[in-house]
Tab-separated table of C-alpha atoms in Angstrom:
chain	number	residue	atom	x	y	z
A	2	MET	CA	90.653	102.297	104.768
A	3	SER	CA	91.818	105.085	103.451
A	4	ALA	CA	93.114	104.543	101.461
A	5	VAL	CA	93.744	106.513	99.988
A	6	SER	CA	95.456	105.997	98.080
A	7	GLU	CA	96.092	106.108	94.267
A	8	GLY	CA	98.488	103.594	94.552
A	9	PRO	CA	102.977	100.022	92.778
A	10	VAL	CA	105.668	98.101	91.805
A	11	SER	CA	107.826	99.235	95.012
A	12	GLY	CA	111.354	99.980	94.964
A	13	ALA	CA	114.001	102.175	96.805
A	14	ALA	CA	114.117	104.576	94.257
A	15	SER	CA	113.405	107.906	95.714
A	16	GLY	CA	111.055	110.194	94.187
A	17	ALA	CA	112.663	113.241	95.841
A	18	ALA	CA	115.249	112.995	93.409
A	19	SER	CA	113.027	113.117	90.115
A	20	GLY	CA	110.249	114.714	91.852
A	21	ALA	CA	108.101	112.472	89.944
A	22	VAL	CA	104.004	111.771	90.579
A	23	PRO	CA	101.770	109.282	88.893
A	24	GLY	CA	98.497	110.121	87.595
A	25	ALA	CA	96.059	108.465	87.282
A	26	GLY	CA	92.932	108.539	85.341
A	27	ALA	CA	88.799	107.530	84.854
A	28	SER	CA	87.494	104.951	86.364
A	29	GLY	CA	86.220	103.598	82.951
A	30	SER	CA	89.709	102.146	82.184
A	31	THR	CA	89.107	98.624	80.993
A	32	ALA	CA	91.167	95.842	79.905
A	33	SER	CA	90.018	92.068	79.047
A	34	PRO	CA	89.596	89.845	82.049
A	35	GLY	CA	91.411	86.654	80.603
A	36	GLY	CA	95.298	86.277	81.052
A	37	ALA	CA	95.204	82.984	83.182
A	38	PRO	CA	98.971	81.323	83.760
A	39	ARG	CA	96.944	77.954	83.520
A	40	GLY	CA	97.537	78.043	79.801
A	41	ALA	CA	94.902	80.359	78.451
A	42	LYS	CA	96.200	82.494	75.897
A	43	ALA	CA	96.608	86.330	76.424
A	44	PRO	CA	93.348	88.333	76.452
A	45	GLY	CA	92.725	90.360	73.525
A	46	THR	CA	88.830	90.392	72.889
A	47	ALA	CA	86.444	91.410	75.799
A	48	SER	CA	84.968	87.720	74.964
A	49	ASP	CA	87.970	85.992	76.394
A	50	LYS	CA	87.656	83.733	79.235
A	51	PRO	CA	90.032	81.552	81.318
A	52	PRO	CA	89.422	78.191	80.747
A	53	ALA	CA	88.481	75.963	83.646
A	54	ARG	CA	91.108	73.902	84.891
A	55	PRO	CA	90.739	69.941	84.251
A	56	GLY	CA	88.557	68.656	86.788
A	57	ALA	CA	87.278	72.098	88.156
A	58	PRO	CA	83.965	72.396	89.397
A	59	ALA	CA	81.601	73.772	87.138
A	60	VAL	CA	81.580	77.434	88.674
A	61	PRO	CA	84.868	79.520	88.846
A	62	THR	CA	86.301	79.289	92.766
A	63	VAL	CA	86.552	82.751	94.897
A	64	LEU	CA	89.296	82.834	96.865
A	65	VAL	CA	89.009	85.711	99.597
A	66	LEU	CA	92.062	86.644	101.958
A	67	ASP	CA	89.886	87.815	105.070
A	68	ALA	CA	90.832	90.631	107.435
A	69	PRO	CA	91.412	89.714	111.004
A	70	ALA	CA	88.681	90.011	113.476
A	71	PRO	CA	86.515	92.048	114.128
A	72	ALA	CA	86.416	93.222	110.589
A	73	PRO	CA	83.440	91.442	108.725
A	74	PRO	CA	84.008	89.182	105.848
A	75	PRO	CA	82.533	90.690	102.276
A	76	ARG	CA	79.378	89.917	101.599
A	77	LEU	CA	78.828	87.883	98.687
A	78	GLY	CA	75.709	85.941	99.113
A	79	SER	CA	74.558	87.216	95.525
A	80	LEU	CA	77.200	84.827	94.177
A	81	THR	CA	75.278	81.664	95.285
A	82	GLY	CA	75.641	79.129	92.640
A	83	ARG	CA	77.853	81.412	90.359
A	84	ALA	CA	80.914	80.835	92.596
A	85	ARG	CA	82.508	78.737	95.067
A	86	VAL	CA	83.960	80.919	97.792
A	87	LEU	CA	86.742	79.832	100.099
A	88	HIS	CA	88.493	82.146	102.508
A	89	ALA	CA	91.975	82.008	103.659
A	90	ASP	CA	94.268	83.934	106.162
A	91	GLU	CA	97.947	84.921	106.153
A	92	GLU	CA	98.655	81.745	106.888
A	93	THR	CA	96.465	79.274	104.600
A	94	LEU	CA	96.923	81.690	101.658
A	95	ALA	CA	99.754	80.141	99.973
A	96	ASP	CA	98.309	76.563	100.436
A	97	ARG	CA	94.703	77.417	98.883
A	98	LEU	CA	95.975	80.221	95.864
A	99	PRO	CA	96.327	77.192	93.438
A	100	GLU	CA	92.639	76.684	93.922
A	101	ALA	CA	91.324	79.811	93.161
A	102	ASP	CA	90.245	81.405	89.672
A	103	VAL	CA	89.679	84.825	91.251
A	104	LEU	CA	91.526	86.427	94.099
A	105	LEU	CA	89.764	88.804	96.474
A	106	VAL	CA	92.248	90.676	98.678
A	107	TRP	CA	89.730	91.600	101.436
A	108	ASP	CA	92.701	92.343	103.807
A	109	PHE	CA	93.830	95.284	101.914
A	110	LEU	CA	96.802	96.145	104.761
A	111	SER	CA	98.096	92.376	104.466
A	112	HIS	CA	101.366	91.904	102.250
A	113	ALA	CA	100.530	88.123	101.883
A	114	VAL	CA	100.111	87.908	98.671
A	115	ARG	CA	103.716	89.439	98.041
A	116	HIS	CA	104.953	86.394	99.882
A	117	ALA	CA	102.399	83.594	98.439
A	118	TRP	CA	102.379	84.655	94.896
A	119	PRO	CA	105.666	83.797	93.892
A	120	GLY	CA	104.898	79.805	94.944
A	121	ALA	CA	104.487	76.674	93.037
A	122	GLY	CA	101.118	75.967	90.896
A	123	PRO	CA	98.380	77.388	89.401
A	124	ARG	CA	97.592	81.250	89.807
A	125	PRO	CA	94.468	83.130	89.629
A	126	SER	CA	93.570	84.914	86.405
A	127	TRP	CA	91.806	88.001	88.263
A	128	VAL	CA	92.969	89.712	91.687
A	129	HIS	CA	90.574	92.340	93.130
A	130	THR	CA	92.089	94.283	96.121
A	131	ALA	CA	89.266	95.965	98.380
A	132	SER	CA	91.559	99.084	98.393
A	133	ALA	CA	92.848	101.986	96.145
A	134	GLY	CA	96.854	101.271	96.154
A	135	VAL	CA	98.095	98.230	95.208
A	136	ASP	CA	101.559	98.666	96.856
A	137	HIS	CA	100.940	95.768	99.410
A	138	LEU	CA	100.151	93.123	96.749
A	139	LEU	CA	102.452	93.909	93.782
A	140	CYS	CA	105.459	91.607	93.497
A	141	PRO	CA	107.735	91.215	90.124
A	142	GLU	CA	105.900	87.855	90.043
A	143	LEU	CA	102.610	89.476	90.111
A	144	ALA	CA	103.495	91.892	87.829
A	145	ALA	CA	105.163	89.915	85.258
A	146	SER	CA	102.369	87.440	85.309
A	147	GLU	CA	99.244	87.836	82.848
A	148	ALA	CA	96.870	87.971	85.961
A	149	VAL	CA	94.667	90.881	85.646
A	150	VAL	CA	94.588	93.108	88.910
A	151	THR	CA	91.925	95.677	89.752
A	152	ASN	CA	91.389	98.129	92.297
A	153	ALA	CA	88.813	100.008	94.745
A	154	ARG	CA	89.049	102.725	92.665
A	155	GLY	CA	85.741	105.535	92.861
A	156	ILE	CA	84.899	104.217	96.542
A	157	PHE	CA	87.371	106.743	98.592
A	158	ASP	CA	87.130	109.718	96.537
A	159	GLU	CA	84.601	111.965	98.165
A	160	PRO	CA	85.132	110.210	101.565
A	161	ILE	CA	88.778	111.070	101.405
A	162	ALA	CA	88.685	114.535	100.410
A	163	GLU	CA	85.779	115.678	103.004
A	164	TYR	CA	88.457	114.676	105.520
A	165	VAL	CA	91.358	116.486	103.806
A	166	ALA	CA	89.024	119.449	103.921
A	167	ALA	CA	88.134	119.014	107.901
A	168	LEU	CA	92.111	118.578	108.423
A	169	VAL	CA	92.204	122.074	106.459
A	170	LEU	CA	89.972	123.417	108.450
A	171	ALA	CA	91.010	122.128	111.802
A	172	LEU	CA	94.956	123.171	111.260
A	173	ALA	CA	93.440	126.402	109.817
A	174	LYS	CA	91.326	127.384	112.865
A	175	ASP	CA	93.723	125.810	115.811
A	176	LEU	CA	90.945	123.143	116.486
A	177	PRO	CA	93.642	120.464	118.266
A	178	ARG	CA	94.365	123.653	120.627
A	179	THR	CA	91.172	124.408	121.641
A	180	LEU	CA	90.419	120.789	122.839
A	181	ASP	CA	93.662	120.793	124.567
A	182	LEU	CA	92.661	123.868	126.500
A	183	GLN	CA	88.947	122.716	126.884
A	184	ARG	CA	90.362	119.692	128.589
A	185	GLU	CA	92.614	122.064	131.109
A	186	ARG	CA	89.663	124.273	131.828
A	187	THR	CA	91.922	127.195	130.048
A	188	TRP	CA	89.882	130.088	128.565
A	189	ARG	CA	92.407	131.371	126.052
A	190	HIS	CA	91.416	133.809	123.071
A	191	ARG	CA	93.309	133.377	120.053
A	192	GLU	CA	93.127	134.490	116.286
A	193	SER	CA	92.859	131.502	113.830
A	194	ARG	CA	93.512	131.560	110.155
A	195	ARG	CA	91.238	132.174	107.169
A	196	VAL	CA	91.106	129.669	104.229
A	197	THR	CA	89.126	131.353	101.812
A	198	GLY	CA	91.893	133.024	99.239
A	199	THR	CA	94.713	130.369	100.597
A	200	ARG	CA	96.516	128.342	97.859
A	201	ALA	CA	97.023	124.486	97.812
A	202	CYS	CA	99.069	122.257	95.758
A	203	VAL	CA	97.859	118.755	95.477
A	204	VAL	CA	99.915	115.847	94.642
A	205	GLY	CA	98.253	112.872	92.980
A	206	SER	CA	96.407	113.240	89.845
A	207	GLY	CA	93.866	110.686	90.346
A	208	PRO	CA	90.530	110.119	91.112
A	209	ILE	CA	91.136	111.072	94.832
A	210	GLY	CA	92.892	114.136	93.991
A	211	ARG	CA	90.512	115.756	91.822
A	212	ALA	CA	88.033	115.259	94.596
A	213	VAL	CA	90.569	117.042	97.251
A	214	VAL	CA	90.975	119.849	94.599
A	215	ARG	CA	87.168	120.167	93.955
A	216	THR	CA	86.286	120.274	97.547
A	217	LEU	CA	89.139	122.824	98.427
A	218	LYS	CA	87.831	124.891	95.623
A	219	ALA	CA	84.379	124.917	97.280
A	220	LEU	CA	86.063	126.491	100.617
A	221	GLY	CA	87.449	129.001	98.372
A	222	ILE	CA	90.865	127.866	98.101
A	223	ALA	CA	92.842	128.239	94.775
A	224	ALA	CA	93.998	124.424	94.506
A	225	VAL	CA	96.055	123.233	91.823
A	226	LEU	CA	96.841	119.725	91.008
A	227	VAL	CA	100.272	118.155	90.412
A	228	GLY	CA	100.845	114.496	88.474
A	229	ARG	CA	103.233	112.249	86.789
A	230	THR	CA	102.974	114.087	83.463
A	231	ALA	CA	101.886	117.580	82.801
A	232	ARG	CA	98.885	118.175	80.993
A	233	THR	CA	95.380	120.119	80.638
A	234	GLY	CA	94.664	121.151	84.136
A	235	VAL	CA	97.411	119.291	85.723
A	236	TYR	CA	101.115	120.175	86.417
A	237	GLY	CA	104.298	118.295	85.984
A	238	PRO	CA	106.840	117.184	88.209
A	239	ASP	CA	109.052	119.945	86.934
A	240	ASP	CA	106.722	122.206	88.649
A	241	LEU	CA	106.202	120.807	91.692
A	242	ASP	CA	108.919	122.569	93.811
A	243	ARG	CA	107.941	125.940	92.678
A	244	LEU	CA	104.459	125.103	93.536
A	245	LEU	CA	105.277	123.932	96.985
A	246	ALA	CA	106.820	127.501	97.621
A	247	ARG	CA	103.554	128.997	97.239
A	248	ALA	CA	101.284	126.486	98.661
A	249	ASP	CA	99.461	127.197	102.518
A	250	TRP	CA	98.416	123.750	102.077
A	251	VAL	CA	100.385	120.673	100.414
A	252	VAL	CA	97.982	117.819	99.980
A	253	CYS	CA	99.676	114.462	99.013
A	254	ALA	CA	97.038	111.733	97.470
A	255	ALA	CA	99.557	109.937	95.396
A	256	PRO	CA	100.100	106.124	95.066
A	257	LEU	CA	103.625	104.584	96.104
A	258	THR	CA	105.785	103.854	93.131
A	259	ASP	CA	109.575	103.889	92.788
A	260	ASP	CA	109.303	107.564	91.511
A	261	THR	CA	107.159	108.758	94.750
A	262	ARG	CA	108.637	107.010	97.262
A	263	ALA	CA	110.297	109.344	99.857
A	264	MET	CA	109.207	112.262	97.869
A	265	PHE	CA	108.281	114.344	100.631
A	266	ASP	CA	111.933	114.690	102.504
A	267	GLU	CA	114.119	117.431	104.056
A	268	ARG	CA	114.448	119.251	100.943
A	269	ARG	CA	111.017	119.396	100.195
A	270	PHE	CA	109.815	120.437	103.612
A	271	GLY	CA	112.700	123.277	103.002
A	272	VAL	CA	111.179	124.404	100.118
A	273	MET	CA	107.785	124.947	101.665
A	274	GLN	CA	107.184	128.671	103.295
A	275	PRO	CA	106.734	128.828	107.045
A	276	SER	CA	102.793	129.093	107.103
A	277	ALA	CA	102.241	125.993	105.162
A	278	CYS	CA	100.693	123.024	106.478
A	279	PHE	CA	101.155	119.384	104.948
A	280	VAL	CA	98.685	116.721	104.770
A	281	ASN	CA	99.319	112.639	103.917
A	282	VAL	CA	96.364	110.671	102.941
A	283	GLY	CA	98.175	108.839	100.279
A	284	ARG	CA	100.856	106.236	101.251
A	285	GLY	CA	102.865	106.587	104.740
A	286	GLN	CA	106.447	105.871	102.686
A	287	LEU	CA	105.861	108.873	100.606
A	288	VAL	CA	107.278	110.794	103.371
A	289	VAL	CA	110.299	110.541	105.276
A	290	GLU	CA	108.939	110.948	108.959
A	291	ASP	CA	111.890	111.575	110.706
A	292	ASP	CA	112.611	114.390	108.436
A	293	LEU	CA	108.555	115.658	108.862
A	294	ALA	CA	108.997	115.722	112.620
A	295	ALA	CA	112.321	117.557	112.204
A	296	ALA	CA	110.441	120.260	109.820
A	297	LEU	CA	107.920	120.640	112.326
A	298	SER	CA	110.268	120.970	115.543
A	299	LYS	CA	112.509	123.712	113.743
A	300	ARG	CA	109.080	125.601	112.685
A	301	TRP	CA	109.995	125.020	108.955
A	302	ILE	CA	106.309	124.624	108.364
A	303	ALA	CA	103.049	125.459	110.331
A	304	GLY	CA	101.903	122.270	111.229
A	305	ALA	CA	100.846	118.745	109.345
A	306	ALA	CA	98.253	115.852	109.758
A	307	LEU	CA	99.159	112.257	109.036
A	308	ASP	CA	96.516	109.454	108.212
A	309	VAL	CA	99.325	106.970	107.014
A	310	PHE	CA	102.393	105.868	108.458
A	311	GLU	CA	105.477	104.052	107.458
A	312	ARG	CA	104.814	101.689	110.300
A	313	GLU	CA	100.750	100.858	110.987
A	314	PRO	CA	99.890	101.155	113.608
A	315	LEU	CA	102.090	103.887	114.652
A	316	PRO	CA	104.612	102.432	117.457
A	317	ALA	CA	103.525	103.904	121.039
A	318	ASP	CA	107.343	105.223	121.114
A	319	SER	CA	107.115	106.905	117.658
A	320	PRO	CA	108.011	110.716	117.852
A	321	LEU	CA	105.155	111.576	115.357
A	322	TRP	CA	102.714	111.418	118.358
A	323	SER	CA	104.427	114.439	120.482
A	324	ALA	CA	105.768	116.113	117.281
A	325	PRO	CA	104.381	119.794	117.399
A	326	GLY	CA	101.644	121.072	115.165
A	327	LEU	CA	101.126	117.335	113.856
A	328	ILE	CA	97.333	115.644	113.799
A	329	VAL	CA	97.722	111.872	113.844
A	330	SER	CA	94.780	109.581	112.665
A	331	PRO	CA	94.657	105.910	112.156
A	332	HIS	CA	94.203	105.630	108.504
A	333	MET	CA	90.558	106.049	108.734
A	334	SER	CA	90.197	109.250	106.096
A	335	GLY	CA	88.328	107.082	103.473
A	336	ASP	CA	86.586	104.694	106.161
A	337	THR	CA	82.669	106.064	106.512
A	338	VAL	CA	79.475	103.968	107.656
A	339	GLY	CA	78.942	101.322	105.126
A	340	TRP	CA	82.385	101.512	103.582
A	341	ARG	CA	82.426	97.619	103.618
A	342	ASP	CA	79.172	97.409	102.242
A	343	GLU	CA	80.025	99.286	99.038
A	344	LEU	CA	83.341	97.793	98.808
A	345	GLY	CA	81.850	94.393	98.201
A	346	ALA	CA	79.230	95.581	96.048
A	347	GLN	CA	81.679	96.724	93.590
A	348	PHE	CA	83.496	93.365	93.722
A	349	VAL	CA	80.168	91.312	92.862
A	350	SER	CA	79.794	93.785	90.038
A	351	LEU	CA	83.274	93.309	88.538
A	352	PHE	CA	82.844	89.384	89.139
A	353	GLY	CA	79.307	90.009	86.900
A	354	GLN	CA	81.622	91.725	83.805
A	355	TRP	CA	84.203	88.896	85.007
A	356	GLU	CA	81.683	86.090	84.783
A	357	GLU	CA	80.322	87.534	81.136
A	358	GLY	CA	83.680	87.828	79.613
A	359	ARG	CA	83.512	91.789	79.450
A	360	PRO	CA	86.041	94.218	80.165
A	361	LEU	CA	86.726	95.084	83.580
A	362	THR	CA	86.768	98.530	85.330
A	363	ASN	CA	89.504	99.612	87.293
A	364	VAL	CA	92.424	97.431	85.950
A	365	VAL	CA	95.746	98.611	87.404
A	366	ASP	CA	98.861	98.875	85.034
A	367	LYS	CA	101.045	96.952	87.082
A	368	LYS	CA	104.523	98.458	85.666
A	369	ARG	CA	103.225	101.685	87.006
A	370	GLY	CA	101.121	100.659	90.178
A	371	TYR	CA	97.882	102.702	89.470
A	372	VAL	CA	95.197	102.634	87.179
A	373	PRO	CA	96.076	104.633	84.364
A	374	GLY	CA	94.181	107.507	82.756
A	375	HIS	CA	93.699	111.086	81.991
């Protein structure tokens, strides 16, 4: 998944009015692993651990929300003897959730946690999602609980940055049209754009956004970063429109929050220069898709590439498939060979921290909807 995402407690408020873009922070952000709603005291020190329930097994129970076939389950063999591993799908999650001390959301596209969490019975003290974004699982009840939420921060940064660079080069060199002409057996010479010396505005200052900036700079692109607040090396929301107006490449890598939902709308596309191209590897709901399609049709901007969409899979009758100058990819920007193994290994590592009572890394601020930091 791509997920790109850095990713809230979502709501209806549009970021288009405020322009707010969340920042994110260092992958070393930590929090105590306690916080079970089963009567455990609120976490305060690294040694806090949630108590076992009366009659519970000697080892904790890890419940895995499995992804649909053909996606393989996580490789958790190293937890043998350390945890009892149960599995659930969207239909059985609500019934099995009270048994769990830990919930691993392997199906990071599912909204089942949002629906199951408000039910009756005990809830896990720790929820880990195998994705950068957490908008698919955070509901008000989970946000208000003492459960700790962690994400897959650090797995997707470089792969997504590489994918963004590939999209920028493909748009600059008109590769989609070249492939179309090849299929037509048509020889048509054209001129393409150079990327060296152009400007990029990357929206979303978490580790994915920072990796995108580093990669684009390696191509000779002057890239700037926009986050939720202005700080050293990061512009704030008040600077966004000014930077959009100067950018040749606009890359959205922000998490989905109340402030960022629908932030790229008709007005924002109108701010961009006609030669600009837009790339979204954040969340589909960050973009008003009809406004983007209209901006491309009216040639307000030169092109776009979307790896995430409001509805996934993208419906066959969506006008985005035929929007001029648009590259559509199926939420794959962070999915490289072996990525699922990396996600499983990351969870096992975090489980080691949890079972030893050490602070967990990648802890999500449930009010903000992402891992806070620099």
